[in-house]
CSV table of C-alpha atoms in Angstrom, one decimal:
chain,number,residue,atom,x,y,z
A,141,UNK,CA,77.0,35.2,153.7
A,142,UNK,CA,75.4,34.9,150.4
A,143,UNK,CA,77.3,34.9,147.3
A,144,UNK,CA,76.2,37.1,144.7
A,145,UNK,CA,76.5,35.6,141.1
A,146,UNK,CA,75.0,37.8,138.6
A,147,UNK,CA,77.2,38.7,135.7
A,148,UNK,CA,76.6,41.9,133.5
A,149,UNK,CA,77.6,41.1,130.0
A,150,UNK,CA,77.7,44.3,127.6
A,151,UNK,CA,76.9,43.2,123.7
A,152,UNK,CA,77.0,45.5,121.1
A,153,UNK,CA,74.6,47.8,122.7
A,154,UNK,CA,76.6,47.2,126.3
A,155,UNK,CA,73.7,46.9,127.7
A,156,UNK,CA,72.4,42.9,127.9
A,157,UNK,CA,72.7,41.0,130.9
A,158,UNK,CA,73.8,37.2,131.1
A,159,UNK,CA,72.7,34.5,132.6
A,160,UNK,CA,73.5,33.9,136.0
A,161,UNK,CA,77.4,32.5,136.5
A,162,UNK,CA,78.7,30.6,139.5
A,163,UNK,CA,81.8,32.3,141.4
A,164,UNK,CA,85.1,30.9,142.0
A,165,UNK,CA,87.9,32.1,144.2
A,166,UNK,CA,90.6,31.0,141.8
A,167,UNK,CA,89.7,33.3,139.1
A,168,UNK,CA,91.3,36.7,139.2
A,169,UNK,CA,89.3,38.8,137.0
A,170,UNK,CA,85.9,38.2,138.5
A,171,UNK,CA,87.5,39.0,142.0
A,172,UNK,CA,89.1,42.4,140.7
A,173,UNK,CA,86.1,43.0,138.6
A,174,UNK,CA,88.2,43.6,135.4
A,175,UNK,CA,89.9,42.0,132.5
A,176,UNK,CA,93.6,41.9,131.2
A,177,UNK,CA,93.6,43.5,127.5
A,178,UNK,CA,97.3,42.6,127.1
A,179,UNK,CA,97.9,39.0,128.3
A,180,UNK,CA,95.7,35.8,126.8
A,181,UNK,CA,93.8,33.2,128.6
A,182,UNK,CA,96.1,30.3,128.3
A,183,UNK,CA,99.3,32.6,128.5
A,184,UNK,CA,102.1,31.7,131.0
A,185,UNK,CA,102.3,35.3,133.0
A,186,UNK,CA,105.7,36.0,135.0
A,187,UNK,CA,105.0,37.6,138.2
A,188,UNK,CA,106.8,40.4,139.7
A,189,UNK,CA,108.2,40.1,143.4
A,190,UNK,CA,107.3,42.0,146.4
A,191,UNK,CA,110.1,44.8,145.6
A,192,UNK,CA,108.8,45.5,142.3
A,193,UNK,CA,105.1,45.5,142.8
A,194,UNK,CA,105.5,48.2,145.4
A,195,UNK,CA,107.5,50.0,142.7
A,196,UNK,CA,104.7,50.0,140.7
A,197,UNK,CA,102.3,51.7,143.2
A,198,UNK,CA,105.1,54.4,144.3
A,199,UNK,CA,106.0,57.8,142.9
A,200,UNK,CA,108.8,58.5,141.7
A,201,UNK,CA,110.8,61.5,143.5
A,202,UNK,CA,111.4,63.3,140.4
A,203,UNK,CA,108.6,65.7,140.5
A,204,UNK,CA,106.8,65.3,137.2
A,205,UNK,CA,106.0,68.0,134.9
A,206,UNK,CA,102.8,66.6,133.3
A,207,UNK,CA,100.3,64.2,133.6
A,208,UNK,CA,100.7,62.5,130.2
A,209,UNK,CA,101.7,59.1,129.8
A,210,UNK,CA,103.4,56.8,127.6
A,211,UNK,CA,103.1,53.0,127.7
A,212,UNK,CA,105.9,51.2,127.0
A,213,UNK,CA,105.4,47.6,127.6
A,214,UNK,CA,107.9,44.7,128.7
A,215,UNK,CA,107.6,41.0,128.9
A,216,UNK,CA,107.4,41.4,132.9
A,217,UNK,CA,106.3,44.9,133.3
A,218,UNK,CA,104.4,48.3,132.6
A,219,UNK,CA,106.3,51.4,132.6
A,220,UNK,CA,104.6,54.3,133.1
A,221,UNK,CA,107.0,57.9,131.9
A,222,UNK,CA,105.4,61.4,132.1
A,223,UNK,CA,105.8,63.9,128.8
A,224,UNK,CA,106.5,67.4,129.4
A,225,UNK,CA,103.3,69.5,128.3
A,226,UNK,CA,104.7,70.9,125.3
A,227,UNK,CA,104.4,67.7,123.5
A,228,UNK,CA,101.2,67.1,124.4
A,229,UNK,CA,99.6,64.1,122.4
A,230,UNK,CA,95.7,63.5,122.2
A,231,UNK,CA,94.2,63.5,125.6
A,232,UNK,CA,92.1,60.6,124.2
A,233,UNK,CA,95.2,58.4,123.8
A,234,UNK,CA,96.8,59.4,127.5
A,235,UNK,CA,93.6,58.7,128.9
A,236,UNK,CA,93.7,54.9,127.3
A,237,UNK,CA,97.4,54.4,128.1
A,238,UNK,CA,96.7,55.6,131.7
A,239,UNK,CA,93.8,52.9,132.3
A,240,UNK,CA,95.9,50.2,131.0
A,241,UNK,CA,98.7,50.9,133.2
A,242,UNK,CA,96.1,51.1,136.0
A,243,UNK,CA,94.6,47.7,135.4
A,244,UNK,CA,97.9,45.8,134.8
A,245,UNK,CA,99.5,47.4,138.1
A,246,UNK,CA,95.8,46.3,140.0
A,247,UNK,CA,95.8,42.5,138.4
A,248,UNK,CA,99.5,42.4,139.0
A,249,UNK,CA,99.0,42.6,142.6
A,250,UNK,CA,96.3,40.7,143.1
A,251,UNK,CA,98.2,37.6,141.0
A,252,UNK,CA,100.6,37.4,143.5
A,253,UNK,CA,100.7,35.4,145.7
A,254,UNK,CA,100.1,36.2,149.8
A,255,UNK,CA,103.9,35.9,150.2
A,256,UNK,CA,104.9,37.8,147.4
A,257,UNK,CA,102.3,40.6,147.8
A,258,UNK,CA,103.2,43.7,149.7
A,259,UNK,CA,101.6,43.4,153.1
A,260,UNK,CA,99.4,47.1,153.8
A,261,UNK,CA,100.1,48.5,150.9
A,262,UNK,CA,98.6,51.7,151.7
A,263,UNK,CA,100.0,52.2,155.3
A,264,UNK,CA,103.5,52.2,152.8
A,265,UNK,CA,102.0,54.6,150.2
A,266,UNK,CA,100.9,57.2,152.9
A,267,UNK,CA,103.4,59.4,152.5
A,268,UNK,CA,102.8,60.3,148.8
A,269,UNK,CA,98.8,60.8,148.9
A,270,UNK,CA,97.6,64.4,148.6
A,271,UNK,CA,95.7,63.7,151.6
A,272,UNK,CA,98.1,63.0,153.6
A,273,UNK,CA,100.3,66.1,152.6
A,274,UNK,CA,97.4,68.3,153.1
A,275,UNK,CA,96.6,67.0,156.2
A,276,UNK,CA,100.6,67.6,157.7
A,277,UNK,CA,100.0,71.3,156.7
A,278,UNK,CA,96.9,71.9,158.3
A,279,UNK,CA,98.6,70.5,161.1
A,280,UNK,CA,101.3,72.7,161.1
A,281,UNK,CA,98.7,75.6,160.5
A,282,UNK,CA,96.9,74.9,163.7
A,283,UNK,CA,98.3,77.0,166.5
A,284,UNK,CA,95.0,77.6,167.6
A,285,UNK,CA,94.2,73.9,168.4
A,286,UNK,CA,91.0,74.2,166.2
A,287,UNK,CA,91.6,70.3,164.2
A,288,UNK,CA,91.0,67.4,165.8
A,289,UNK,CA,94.4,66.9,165.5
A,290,UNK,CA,94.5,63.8,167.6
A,291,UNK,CA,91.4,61.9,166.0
A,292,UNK,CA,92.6,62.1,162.6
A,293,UNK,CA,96.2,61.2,163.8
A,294,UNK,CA,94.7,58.0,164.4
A,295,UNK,CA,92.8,57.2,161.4
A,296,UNK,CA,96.2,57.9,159.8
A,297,UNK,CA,98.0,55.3,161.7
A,298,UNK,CA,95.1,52.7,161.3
A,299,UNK,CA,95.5,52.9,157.4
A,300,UNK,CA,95.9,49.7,157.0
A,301,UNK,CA,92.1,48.9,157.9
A,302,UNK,CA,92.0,50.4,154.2
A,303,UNK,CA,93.5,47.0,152.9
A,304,UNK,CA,91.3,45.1,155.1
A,305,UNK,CA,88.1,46.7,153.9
A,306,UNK,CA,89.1,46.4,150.4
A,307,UNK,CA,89.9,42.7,150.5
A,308,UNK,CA,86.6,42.6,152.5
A,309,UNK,CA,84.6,43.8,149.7
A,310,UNK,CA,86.5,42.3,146.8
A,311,UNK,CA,85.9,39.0,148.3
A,312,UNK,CA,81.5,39.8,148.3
A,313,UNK,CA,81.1,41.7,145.5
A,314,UNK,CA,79.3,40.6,142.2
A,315,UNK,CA,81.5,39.4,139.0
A,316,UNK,CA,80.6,42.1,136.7
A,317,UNK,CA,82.1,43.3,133.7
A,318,UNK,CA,83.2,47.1,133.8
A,319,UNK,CA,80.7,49.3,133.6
A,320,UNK,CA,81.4,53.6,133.1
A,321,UNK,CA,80.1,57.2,133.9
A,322,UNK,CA,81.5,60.0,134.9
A,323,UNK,CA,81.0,62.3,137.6
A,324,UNK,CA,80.8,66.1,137.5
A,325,UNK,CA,80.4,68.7,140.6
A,326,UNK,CA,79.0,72.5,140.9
A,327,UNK,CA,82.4,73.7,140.6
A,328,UNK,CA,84.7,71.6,138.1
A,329,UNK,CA,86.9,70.8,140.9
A,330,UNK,CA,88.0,67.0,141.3
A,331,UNK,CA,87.3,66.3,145.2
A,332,UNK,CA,87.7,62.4,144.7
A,333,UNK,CA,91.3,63.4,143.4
A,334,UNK,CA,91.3,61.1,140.3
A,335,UNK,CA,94.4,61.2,138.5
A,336,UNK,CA,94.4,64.0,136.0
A,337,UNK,CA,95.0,63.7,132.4
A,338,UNK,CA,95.4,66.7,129.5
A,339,UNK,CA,93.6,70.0,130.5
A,340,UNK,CA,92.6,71.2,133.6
A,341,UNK,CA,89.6,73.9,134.8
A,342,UNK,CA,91.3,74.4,138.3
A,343,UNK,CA,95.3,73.8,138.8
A,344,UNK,CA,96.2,71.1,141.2
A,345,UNK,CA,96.9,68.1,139.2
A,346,UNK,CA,96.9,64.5,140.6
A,347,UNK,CA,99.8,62.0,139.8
A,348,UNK,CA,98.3,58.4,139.1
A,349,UNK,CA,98.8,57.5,142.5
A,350,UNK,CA,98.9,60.4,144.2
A,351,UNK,CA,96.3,60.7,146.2
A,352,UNK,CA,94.6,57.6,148.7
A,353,UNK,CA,91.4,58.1,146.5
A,354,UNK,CA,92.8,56.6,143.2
A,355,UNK,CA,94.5,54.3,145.3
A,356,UNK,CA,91.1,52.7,146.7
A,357,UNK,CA,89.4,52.8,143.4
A,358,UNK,CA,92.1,51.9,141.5
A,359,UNK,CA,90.9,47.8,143.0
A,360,UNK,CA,87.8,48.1,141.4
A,361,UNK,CA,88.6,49.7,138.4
A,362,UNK,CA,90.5,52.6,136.6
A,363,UNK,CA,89.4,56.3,136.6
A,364,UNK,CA,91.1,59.6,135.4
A,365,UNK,CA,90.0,63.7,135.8
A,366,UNK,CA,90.0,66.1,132.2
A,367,UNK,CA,88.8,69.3,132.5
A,368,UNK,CA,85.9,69.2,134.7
A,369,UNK,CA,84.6,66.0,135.5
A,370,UNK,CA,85.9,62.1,135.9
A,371,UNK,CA,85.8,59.1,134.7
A,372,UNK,CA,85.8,56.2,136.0
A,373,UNK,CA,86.2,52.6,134.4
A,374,UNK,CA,84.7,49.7,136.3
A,375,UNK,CA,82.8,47.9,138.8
A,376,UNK,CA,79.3,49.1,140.4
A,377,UNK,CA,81.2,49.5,144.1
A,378,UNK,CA,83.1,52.4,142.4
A,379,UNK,CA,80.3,54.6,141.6
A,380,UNK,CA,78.9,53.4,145.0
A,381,UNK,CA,82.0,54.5,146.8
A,382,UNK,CA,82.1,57.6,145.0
A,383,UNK,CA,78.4,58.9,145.9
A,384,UNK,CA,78.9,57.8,149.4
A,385,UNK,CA,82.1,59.8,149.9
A,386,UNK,CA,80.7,63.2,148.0
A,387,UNK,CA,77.1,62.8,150.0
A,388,UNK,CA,79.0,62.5,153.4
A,389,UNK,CA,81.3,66.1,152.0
A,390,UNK,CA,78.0,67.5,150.7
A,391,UNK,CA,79.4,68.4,147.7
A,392,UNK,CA,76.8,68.3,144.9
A,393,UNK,CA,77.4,66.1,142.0
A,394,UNK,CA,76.2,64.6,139.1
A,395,UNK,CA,77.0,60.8,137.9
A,396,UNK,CA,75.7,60.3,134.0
A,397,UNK,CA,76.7,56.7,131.8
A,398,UNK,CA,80.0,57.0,129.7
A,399,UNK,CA,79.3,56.7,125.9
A,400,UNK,CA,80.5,54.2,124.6
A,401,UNK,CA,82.7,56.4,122.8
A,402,UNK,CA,84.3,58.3,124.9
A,403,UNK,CA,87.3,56.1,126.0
A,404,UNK,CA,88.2,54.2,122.6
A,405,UNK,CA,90.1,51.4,122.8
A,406,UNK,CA,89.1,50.4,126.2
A,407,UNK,CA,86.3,47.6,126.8
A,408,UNK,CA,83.6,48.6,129.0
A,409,UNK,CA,79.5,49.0,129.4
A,410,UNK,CA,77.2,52.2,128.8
A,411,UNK,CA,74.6,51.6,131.3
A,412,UNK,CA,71.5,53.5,132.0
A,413,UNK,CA,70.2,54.4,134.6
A,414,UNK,CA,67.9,51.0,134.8
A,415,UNK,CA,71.2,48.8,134.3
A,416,UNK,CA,72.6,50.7,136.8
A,417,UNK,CA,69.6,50.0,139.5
A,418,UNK,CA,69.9,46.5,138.4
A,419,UNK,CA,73.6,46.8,139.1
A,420,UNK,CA,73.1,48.0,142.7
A,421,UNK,CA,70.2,45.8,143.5
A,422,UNK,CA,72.9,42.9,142.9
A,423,UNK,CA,75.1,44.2,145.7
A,424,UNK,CA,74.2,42.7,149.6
A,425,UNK,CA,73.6,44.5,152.3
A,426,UNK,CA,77.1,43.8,153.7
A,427,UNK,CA,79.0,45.1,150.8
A,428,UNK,CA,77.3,48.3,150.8
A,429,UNK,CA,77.9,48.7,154.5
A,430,UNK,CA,81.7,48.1,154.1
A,431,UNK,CA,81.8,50.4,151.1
A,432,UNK,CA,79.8,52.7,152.8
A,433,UNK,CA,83.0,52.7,155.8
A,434,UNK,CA,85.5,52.8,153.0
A,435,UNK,CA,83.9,56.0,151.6
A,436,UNK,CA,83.6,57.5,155.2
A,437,UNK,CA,86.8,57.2,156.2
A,438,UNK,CA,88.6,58.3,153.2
A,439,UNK,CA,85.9,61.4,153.2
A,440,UNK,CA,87.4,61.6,156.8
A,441,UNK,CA,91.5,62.2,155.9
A,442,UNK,CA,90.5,64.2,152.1
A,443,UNK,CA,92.1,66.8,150.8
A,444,UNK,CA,88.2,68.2,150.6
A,445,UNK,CA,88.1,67.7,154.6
A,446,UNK,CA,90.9,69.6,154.9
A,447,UNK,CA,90.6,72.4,153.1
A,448,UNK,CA,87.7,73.4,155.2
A,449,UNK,CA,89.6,72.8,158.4
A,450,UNK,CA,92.1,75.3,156.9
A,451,UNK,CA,89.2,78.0,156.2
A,452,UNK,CA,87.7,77.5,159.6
A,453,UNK,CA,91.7,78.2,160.6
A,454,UNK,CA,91.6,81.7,158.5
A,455,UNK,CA,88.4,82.5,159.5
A,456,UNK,CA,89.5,82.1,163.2
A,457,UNK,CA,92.6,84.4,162.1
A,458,UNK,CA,90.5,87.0,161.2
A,459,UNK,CA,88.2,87.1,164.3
A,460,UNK,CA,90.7,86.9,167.0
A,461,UNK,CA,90.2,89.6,169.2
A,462,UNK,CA,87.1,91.3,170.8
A,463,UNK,CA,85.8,93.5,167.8
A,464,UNK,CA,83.1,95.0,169.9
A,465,UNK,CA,85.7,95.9,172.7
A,466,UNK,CA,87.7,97.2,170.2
A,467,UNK,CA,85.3,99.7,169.2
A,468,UNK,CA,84.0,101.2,172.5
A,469,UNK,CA,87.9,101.7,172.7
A,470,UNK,CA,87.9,103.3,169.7
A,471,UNK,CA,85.0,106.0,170.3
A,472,UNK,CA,86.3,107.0,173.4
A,473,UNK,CA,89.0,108.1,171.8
A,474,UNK,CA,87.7,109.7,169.1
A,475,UNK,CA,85.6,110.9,171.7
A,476,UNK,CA,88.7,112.9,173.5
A,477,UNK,CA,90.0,114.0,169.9
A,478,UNK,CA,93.1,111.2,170.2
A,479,UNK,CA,94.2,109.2,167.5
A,480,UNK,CA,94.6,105.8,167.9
A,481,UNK,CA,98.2,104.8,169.1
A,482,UNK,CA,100.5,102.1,167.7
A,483,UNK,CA,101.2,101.5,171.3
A,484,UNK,CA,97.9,100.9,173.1
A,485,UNK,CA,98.5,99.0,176.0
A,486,UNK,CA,94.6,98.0,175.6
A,487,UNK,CA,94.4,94.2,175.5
A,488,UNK,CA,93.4,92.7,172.6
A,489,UNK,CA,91.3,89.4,174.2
C-alpha cells in the first residue's frame, strides 16, 4: 500500500502547501490529523487509564439542559459541564471550548497505549447515540413488520467494524494539518447530528457525544451544529465522509471553506475549492473506499434513515384498509337511504 506523504501547511493566508514530509507511526498528531493546543512538544503528558478514557466519551445520566460548555482544565484531564440557557455566554466562545474538549478527548485515546485503550469503543457507546435510540423506537413502532428489523439488528451488533474501519483509515490517510468548512442543507436541519452549540433553527439538540456521527468524526477532527449549518474542524476524510453519507440519504447540501474567522482561537486552514481538490487528490483509492463504507453504514443506522422508516410506518397507518371497498359499501347504503352504522360487520381488509 502506498503511503501518502503530502503535508498541507496553512501560512498566514492558510492556504500554502509544504514540501513533501515522510510519515512515521510514532507520531500522534500526524496519525489523528490534529494538534494539541494545550500540551508542549517536549512536555511529559500523564495518561488516563482505561476507566477514565471511557469516562470521557460517555454521557452523563443527568439529562443536560443546554449545550454550552465550560472548560475547566486539570493537570490529567478535561472536564466538560453544561450551563443552563439562561446564562448563555457567546456562542463564539462555547464553540471554541467545545473543540478543545473534542481534540483532547480524541489525542487522549489515541496516546494510550493498546492495553490501556478501551477495546470497541463504540459497540460500549451504543446505547447513548441518537441513532440508536431512534432506531429502538421505530422498532417498537413496527407492528406492521414494514423495517427490516432483522438487517439493521445486525449492523447494530457488528458496531465494532466502526473501530476497525476507523483505525483502518487513520493508519492510510495523509498527515495534513486541519482544514475547515461548513456544511448547510435545504432545510437547516443537522442530519450528520453534529453536536449543537447556542441557537438552534429546528429543536432536537445533540449532546457532544450523542449521536454515532460525532463519534466517527470526532477521530478526524472536531465539528459542532449553530443555527443552521455545521462546522467541522479537520482532516480532508471528514468532509469526504460527510458528502458520502448525505449523497447516499439524498439529502441536498452545500459544503463552502470556513473563514478564517469564524472559529477564533482555534488553528485551522481556509481552503478553496482548488486546495481542497488538491486535498482529495492526495487521498488513495483505498482510503476513499473504506471511508466511503464508513459513511454507508452509519447513513445505514441514522436518525435520517429512520425517520423515513417511521413515515413509511404512518403512511401505512393511514392506508390500511380497502378505501375503494369501502366506498362501494358506502353508496349502497346511501343508495337504500341508511346511514352508515358504528357496527358494520363489513370487513375492513
Amino acid at each position: 500500500m502506498t503511503e501518502p506523504t503530502a503535508k498541507l501547511n496553512a501560512g498566514n493566508n492558510g492556504q500554502q502547501e509544504a514540501a513533501a514530509t515522510a510519515k512515521t507511526e510514532s507520531n500522534v498528531d500526524k496519525n489523528t490529523a490534529i494538534e494539541n493546543p494545550h500540551v508542549g512538544k517536549n512536555e511529559p503528558v500523564e495518561t488516563p487509564d482505561k476507566a477514565a478514557l471511557l469516562t470521557m466519551f460517555t454521557l452523563s445520566d443527568i439529562e443536560a439542559v443546554a449545550t454550552e460548555a465550560v472548560i475547566s482544565e486539570s493537570s490529567d484531564s478535561l472536564t466538560v459541564a453544561a450551563k443552563p440557557v439562561a446564562q448563555e455566554t457567546n456562542v463564539a466562545t462555547q464553540r471554541v471550548a467545545l473543540y478543545r474538549a473534542q481534540h483532547e478527548r480524541t489525542r487522549l485515546l489515541y496516546m494510550a497505549s493498546a492495553n490501556t485503550r478501551p477495546t470497541y469503543l463504540v459497540q460500549t457507546l451504543k446505547p447513548q447515540f441518537a441513532e440508536y435510540q431512534q432506531y429502538l423506537l421505530a422498532q417498537q413502532l413496527d407492528k406492521r413488520g414494514l423495517m427490516d428489523t432483522d438487517t439493521l439488528e445486525r449492523l447494530w451488533q457488528q458496531l465494532h467494524v466502526v473501530d476497525d474501519i476507523i483505525a483502518d483509515i487513520v493508519r492510510h490517510m495523509p498527515a495534513q494539518q486541519p482544514a475547515g468548512w461548513q456544511l448547510t442543507t435545504q432545510d437547516g436541519r443537522n442530519p450528520l447530528c453534529f453536536a449543537t452549540v447556542g441557537k438552534l433553527k429546528h429543536g432536537k439538540p445533540i449532546r457532544d457525544q450523542g449521536s454515532l456521527n460525532s463519534y466517527v468524526l470526532g477521530h478526524f477532527g472536531v465539528s459542532s451544529f449553530t443555527y443552521d449549518r455545521g462546522y467541522y474542524i479537520g482532516h480532508v476524510v471528514g468532509y469526504l465522509f460527510s458528502c458520502y453519507y448525505c449523497a447516499h440519504l439524498s439529502i441536498t447540501y452545500g459544503v463552502t471553506a470556513l473563514g478564517q474567522q469564524v472559529v477564533a482561537d482555534y488553528d485551522y486552514a481556509s481552503l478553496e475549492t482548488p486546495h481542497m481538490v488538491r486535498l482529495l487528490q492526495g487521498l488513495d483509492g483505498y482510503c476513499k473506499k473504506r471511508i466511503y463504507q464508513l459513511a454507508v453504514i452509519c447513513a445505514r443506522l441514522s436518525v435520517f434513515a429512520s425517520d423515513k422508516r417511521i413515515e413509511r410506518m404512518l403512511i401505512a397507518e393511514v392506508n390500511d384498509f380497502d378505501k375503494k371497498l369501502q366506498q362501494q359499501h358506502l353508496d349502497v347504503l346511501l343508495l337504500q337511504g341508511l346511514m352508515p352504522d358504528s357496527n358494520d360487520s363489513t370487513p375492513l381488509f
